[in-house]
Coordinates of N, CA and C in Angstrom, one line a residue:
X217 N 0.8 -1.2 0.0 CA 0.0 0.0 0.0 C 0.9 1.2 0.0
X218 N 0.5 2.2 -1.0 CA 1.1 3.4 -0.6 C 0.8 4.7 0.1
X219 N -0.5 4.4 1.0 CA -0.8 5.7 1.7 C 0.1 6.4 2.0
X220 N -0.5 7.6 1.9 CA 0.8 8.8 2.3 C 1.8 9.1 2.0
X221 N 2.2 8.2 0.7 CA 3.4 8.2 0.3 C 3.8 9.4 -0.2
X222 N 4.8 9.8 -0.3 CA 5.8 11.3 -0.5 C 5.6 11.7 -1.8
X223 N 6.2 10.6 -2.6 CA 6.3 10.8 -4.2 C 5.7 9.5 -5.2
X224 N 6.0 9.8 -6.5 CA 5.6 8.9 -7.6 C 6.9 8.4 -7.9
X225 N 6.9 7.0 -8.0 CA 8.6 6.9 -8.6 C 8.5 7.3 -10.4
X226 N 7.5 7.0 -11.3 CA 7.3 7.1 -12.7 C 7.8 6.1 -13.2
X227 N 8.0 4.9 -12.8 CA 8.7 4.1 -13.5 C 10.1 4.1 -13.9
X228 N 10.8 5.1 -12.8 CA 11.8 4.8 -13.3 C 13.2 4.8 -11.9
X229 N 14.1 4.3 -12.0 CA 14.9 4.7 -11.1 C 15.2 6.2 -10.4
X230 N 15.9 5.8 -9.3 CA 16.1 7.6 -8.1 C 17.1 7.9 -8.9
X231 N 18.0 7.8 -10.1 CA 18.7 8.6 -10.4 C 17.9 9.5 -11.9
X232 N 17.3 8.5 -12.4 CA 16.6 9.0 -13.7 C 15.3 9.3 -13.4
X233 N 14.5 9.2 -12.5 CA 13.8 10.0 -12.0 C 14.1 11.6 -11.6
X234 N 15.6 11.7 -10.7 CA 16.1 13.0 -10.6 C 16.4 13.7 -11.5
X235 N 16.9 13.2 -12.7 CA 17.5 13.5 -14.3 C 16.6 14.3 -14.7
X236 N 15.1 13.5 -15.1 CA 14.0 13.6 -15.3 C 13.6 15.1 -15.2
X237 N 13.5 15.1 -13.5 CA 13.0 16.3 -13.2 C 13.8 17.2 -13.5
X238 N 14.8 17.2 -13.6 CA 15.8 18.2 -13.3 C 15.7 18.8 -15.2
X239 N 15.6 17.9 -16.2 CA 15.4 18.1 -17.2 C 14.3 18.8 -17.5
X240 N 13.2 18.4 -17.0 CA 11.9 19.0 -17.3 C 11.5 20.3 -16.5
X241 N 12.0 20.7 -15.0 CA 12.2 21.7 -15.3 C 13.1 22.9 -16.1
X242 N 14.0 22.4 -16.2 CA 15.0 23.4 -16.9 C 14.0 24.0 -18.5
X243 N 13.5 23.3 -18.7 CA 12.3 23.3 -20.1 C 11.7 24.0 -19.5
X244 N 10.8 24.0 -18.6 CA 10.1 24.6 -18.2 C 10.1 26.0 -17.7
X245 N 11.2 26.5 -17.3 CA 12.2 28.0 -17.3 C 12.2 28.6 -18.5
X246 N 13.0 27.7 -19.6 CA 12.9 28.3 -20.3 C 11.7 28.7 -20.9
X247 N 10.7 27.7 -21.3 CA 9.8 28.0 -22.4 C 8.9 28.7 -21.4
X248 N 8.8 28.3 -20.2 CA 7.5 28.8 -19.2 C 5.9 28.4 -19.8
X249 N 6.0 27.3 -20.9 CA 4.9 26.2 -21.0 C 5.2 24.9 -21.6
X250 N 4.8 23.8 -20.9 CA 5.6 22.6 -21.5 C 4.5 21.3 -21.1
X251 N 4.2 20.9 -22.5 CA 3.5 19.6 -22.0 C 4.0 18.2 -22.0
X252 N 3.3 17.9 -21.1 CA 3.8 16.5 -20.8 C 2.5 15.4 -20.4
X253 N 3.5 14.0 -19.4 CA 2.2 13.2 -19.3 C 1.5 14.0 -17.7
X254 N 0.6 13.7 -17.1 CA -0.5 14.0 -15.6 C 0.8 14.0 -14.9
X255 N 1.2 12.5 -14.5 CA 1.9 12.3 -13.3 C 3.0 12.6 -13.2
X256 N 4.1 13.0 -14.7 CA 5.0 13.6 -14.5 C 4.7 15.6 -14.5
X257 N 3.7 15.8 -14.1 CA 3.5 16.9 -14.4 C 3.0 17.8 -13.1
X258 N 2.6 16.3 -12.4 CA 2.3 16.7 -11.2 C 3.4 16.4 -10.3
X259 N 4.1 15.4 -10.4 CA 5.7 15.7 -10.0 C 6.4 17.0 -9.8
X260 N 6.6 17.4 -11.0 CA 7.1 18.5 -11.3 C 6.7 19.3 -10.6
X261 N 5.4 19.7 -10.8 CA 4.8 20.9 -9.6 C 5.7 20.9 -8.6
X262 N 5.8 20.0 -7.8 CA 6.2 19.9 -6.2 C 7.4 20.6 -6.4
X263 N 8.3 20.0 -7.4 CA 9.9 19.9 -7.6 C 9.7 21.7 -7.8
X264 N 9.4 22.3 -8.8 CA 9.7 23.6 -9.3 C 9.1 24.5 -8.1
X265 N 7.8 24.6 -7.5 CA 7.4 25.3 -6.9 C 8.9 25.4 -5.2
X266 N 9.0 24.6 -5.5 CA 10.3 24.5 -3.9 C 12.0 25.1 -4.7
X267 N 12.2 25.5 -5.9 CA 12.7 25.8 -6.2 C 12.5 27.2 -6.4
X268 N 11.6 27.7 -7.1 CA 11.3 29.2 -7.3 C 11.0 29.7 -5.5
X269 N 10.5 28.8 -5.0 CA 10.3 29.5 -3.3 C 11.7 29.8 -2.8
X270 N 12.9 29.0 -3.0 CA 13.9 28.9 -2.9 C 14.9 30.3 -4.0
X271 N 14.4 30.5 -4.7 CA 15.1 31.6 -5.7 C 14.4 32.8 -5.4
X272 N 13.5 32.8 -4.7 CA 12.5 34.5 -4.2 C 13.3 35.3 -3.4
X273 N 14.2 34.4 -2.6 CA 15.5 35.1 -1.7 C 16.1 36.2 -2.5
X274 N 16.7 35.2 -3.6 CA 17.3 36.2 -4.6 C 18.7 36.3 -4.0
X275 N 19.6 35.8 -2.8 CA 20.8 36.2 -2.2 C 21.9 35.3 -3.3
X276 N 23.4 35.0 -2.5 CA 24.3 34.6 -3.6 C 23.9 32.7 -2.7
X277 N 23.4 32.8 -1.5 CA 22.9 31.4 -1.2 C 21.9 30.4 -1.7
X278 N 20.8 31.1 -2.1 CA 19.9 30.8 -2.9 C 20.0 30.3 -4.4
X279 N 21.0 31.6 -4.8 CA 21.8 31.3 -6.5 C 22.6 29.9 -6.7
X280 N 23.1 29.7 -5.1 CA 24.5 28.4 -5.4 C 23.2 27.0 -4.9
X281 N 22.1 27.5 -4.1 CA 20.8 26.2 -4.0 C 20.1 26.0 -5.4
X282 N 19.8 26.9 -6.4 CA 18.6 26.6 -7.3 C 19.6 25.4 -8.3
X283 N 21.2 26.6 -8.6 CA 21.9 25.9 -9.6 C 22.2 24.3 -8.9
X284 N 22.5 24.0 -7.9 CA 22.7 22.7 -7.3 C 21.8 21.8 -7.7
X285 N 20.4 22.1 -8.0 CA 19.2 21.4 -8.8 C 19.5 21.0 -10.2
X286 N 19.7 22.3 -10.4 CA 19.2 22.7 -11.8 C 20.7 22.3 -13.0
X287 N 22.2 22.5 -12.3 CA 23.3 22.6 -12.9 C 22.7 22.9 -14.1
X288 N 22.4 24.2 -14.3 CA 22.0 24.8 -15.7 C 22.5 26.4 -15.3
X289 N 23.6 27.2 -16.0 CA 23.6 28.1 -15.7 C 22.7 29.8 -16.5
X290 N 21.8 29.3 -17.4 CA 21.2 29.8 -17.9 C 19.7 29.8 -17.3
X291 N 19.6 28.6 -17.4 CA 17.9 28.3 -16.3 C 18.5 28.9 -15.1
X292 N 19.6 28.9 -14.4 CA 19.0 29.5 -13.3 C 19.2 31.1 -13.4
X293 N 20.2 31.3 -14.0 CA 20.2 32.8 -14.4 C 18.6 33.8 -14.9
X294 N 18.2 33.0 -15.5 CA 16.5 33.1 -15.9 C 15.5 33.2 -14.7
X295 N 15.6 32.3 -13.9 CA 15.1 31.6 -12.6 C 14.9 33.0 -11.7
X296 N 16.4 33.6 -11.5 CA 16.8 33.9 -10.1 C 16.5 35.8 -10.4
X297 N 16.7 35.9 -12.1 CA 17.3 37.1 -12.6 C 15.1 38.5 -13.0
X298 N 14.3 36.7 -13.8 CA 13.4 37.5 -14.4 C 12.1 36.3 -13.6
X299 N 12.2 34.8 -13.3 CA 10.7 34.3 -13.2 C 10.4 35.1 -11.3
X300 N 11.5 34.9 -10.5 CA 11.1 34.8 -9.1 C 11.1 35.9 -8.7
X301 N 11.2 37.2 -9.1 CA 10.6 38.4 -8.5 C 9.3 38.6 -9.3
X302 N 9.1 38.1 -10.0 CA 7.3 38.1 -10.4 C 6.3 37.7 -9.0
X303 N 7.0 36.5 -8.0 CA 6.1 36.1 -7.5 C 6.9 36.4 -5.9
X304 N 7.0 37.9 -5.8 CA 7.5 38.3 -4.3 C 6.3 38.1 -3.0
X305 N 5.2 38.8 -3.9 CA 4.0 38.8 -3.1 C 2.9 37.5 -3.0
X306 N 3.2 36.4 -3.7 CA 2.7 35.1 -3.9 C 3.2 34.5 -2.6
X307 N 2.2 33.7 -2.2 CA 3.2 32.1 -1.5 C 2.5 31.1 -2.2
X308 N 2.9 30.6 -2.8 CA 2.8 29.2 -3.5 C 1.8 29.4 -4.1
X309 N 1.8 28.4 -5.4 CA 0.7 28.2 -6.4 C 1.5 29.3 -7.7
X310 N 2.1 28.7 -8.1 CA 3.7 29.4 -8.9 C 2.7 28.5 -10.5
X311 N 2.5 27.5 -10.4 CA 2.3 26.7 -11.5 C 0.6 26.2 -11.9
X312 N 0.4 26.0 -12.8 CA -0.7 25.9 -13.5 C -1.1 24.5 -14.0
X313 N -1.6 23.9 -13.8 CA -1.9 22.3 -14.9 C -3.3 22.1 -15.3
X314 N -3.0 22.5 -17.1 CA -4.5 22.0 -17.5 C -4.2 20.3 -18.1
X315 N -5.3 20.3 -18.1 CA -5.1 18.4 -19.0 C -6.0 18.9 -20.4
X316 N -4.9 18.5 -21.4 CA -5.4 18.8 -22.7 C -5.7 18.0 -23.8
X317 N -5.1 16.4 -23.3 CA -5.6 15.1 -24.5 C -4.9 14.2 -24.1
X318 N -5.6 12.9 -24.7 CA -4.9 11.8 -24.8 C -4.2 11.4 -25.9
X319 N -2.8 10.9 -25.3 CA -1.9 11.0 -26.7 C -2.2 9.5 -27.7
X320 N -1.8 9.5 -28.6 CA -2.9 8.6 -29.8 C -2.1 7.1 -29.3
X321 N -0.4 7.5 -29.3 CA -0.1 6.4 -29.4 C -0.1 5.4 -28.4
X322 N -0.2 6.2 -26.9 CA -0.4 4.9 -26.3 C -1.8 5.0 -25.0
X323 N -2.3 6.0 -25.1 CA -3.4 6.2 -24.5 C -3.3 7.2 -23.0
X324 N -2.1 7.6 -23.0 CA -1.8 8.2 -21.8 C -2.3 9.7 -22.0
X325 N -2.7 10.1 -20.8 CA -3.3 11.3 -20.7 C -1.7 12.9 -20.9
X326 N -2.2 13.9 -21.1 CA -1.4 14.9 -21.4 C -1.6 15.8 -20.6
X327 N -0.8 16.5 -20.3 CA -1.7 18.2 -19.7 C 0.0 19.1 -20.2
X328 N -0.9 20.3 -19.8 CA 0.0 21.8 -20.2 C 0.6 21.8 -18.7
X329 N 1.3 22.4 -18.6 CA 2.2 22.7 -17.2 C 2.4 24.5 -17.5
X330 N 2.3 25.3 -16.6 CA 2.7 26.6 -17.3 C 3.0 27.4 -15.7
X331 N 3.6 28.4 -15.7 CA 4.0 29.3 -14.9 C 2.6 30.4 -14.8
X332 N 2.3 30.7 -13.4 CA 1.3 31.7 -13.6 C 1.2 33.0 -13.6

């Protein structure tokens, strides 16, 4: 049983699971809309929103926490420089998820992921 359980593994191992995320947000910075499947999408949520909470600081500690995720020095330059003083006066609820189809080929559901 998994009540209460923390996370989704997605099928895949803790390192390519972390890959995963760390890939799909960095897409997600940049383009600031990106579809994917539900459950990796609702993953993500968790992952990005504790990151941009984490870049709102804006300090040089915060810069050396986002990049430590992200090892992207452009996403986080993006991250730290133009998405997270948008949301100074927010606490949480940074991200958006509509569901927008099922993909043909194998019947899995889709949704949009977007920054708000």
């Amino acid at each position: 049983m998994r009540h209460k359980h923390g996370y989704r593994k997605l099928g895949r191992t803790s390192s390519h699971r972390k890959a995963l995320l760390k890939n799909l947000s960095i897409a997600l910075i940049t383009h600031e809309k990106i579809e994917t499947g539900v459950f990796k999408a609702k993953e993500l949520q968790s992952y990005i929103e504790k990151l941009i909470t984490t870049a709102r600081v804006g300090d040089f500690n915060s810069h050396r926490a986002v990049f430590a995720h992200l090892q992207d020095k452009n996403a986080t330059k993006k991250l730290i420089n133009e998405i997270a003083p948008r949301y100074k006066e927010r606490n949480g609820g940074y991200t958006k998820i509509h569901r927008t189809r099922i993909r043909r080929g194998d019947a899995s559901m889709m949704a949009l992921i977007e920054l708000v």
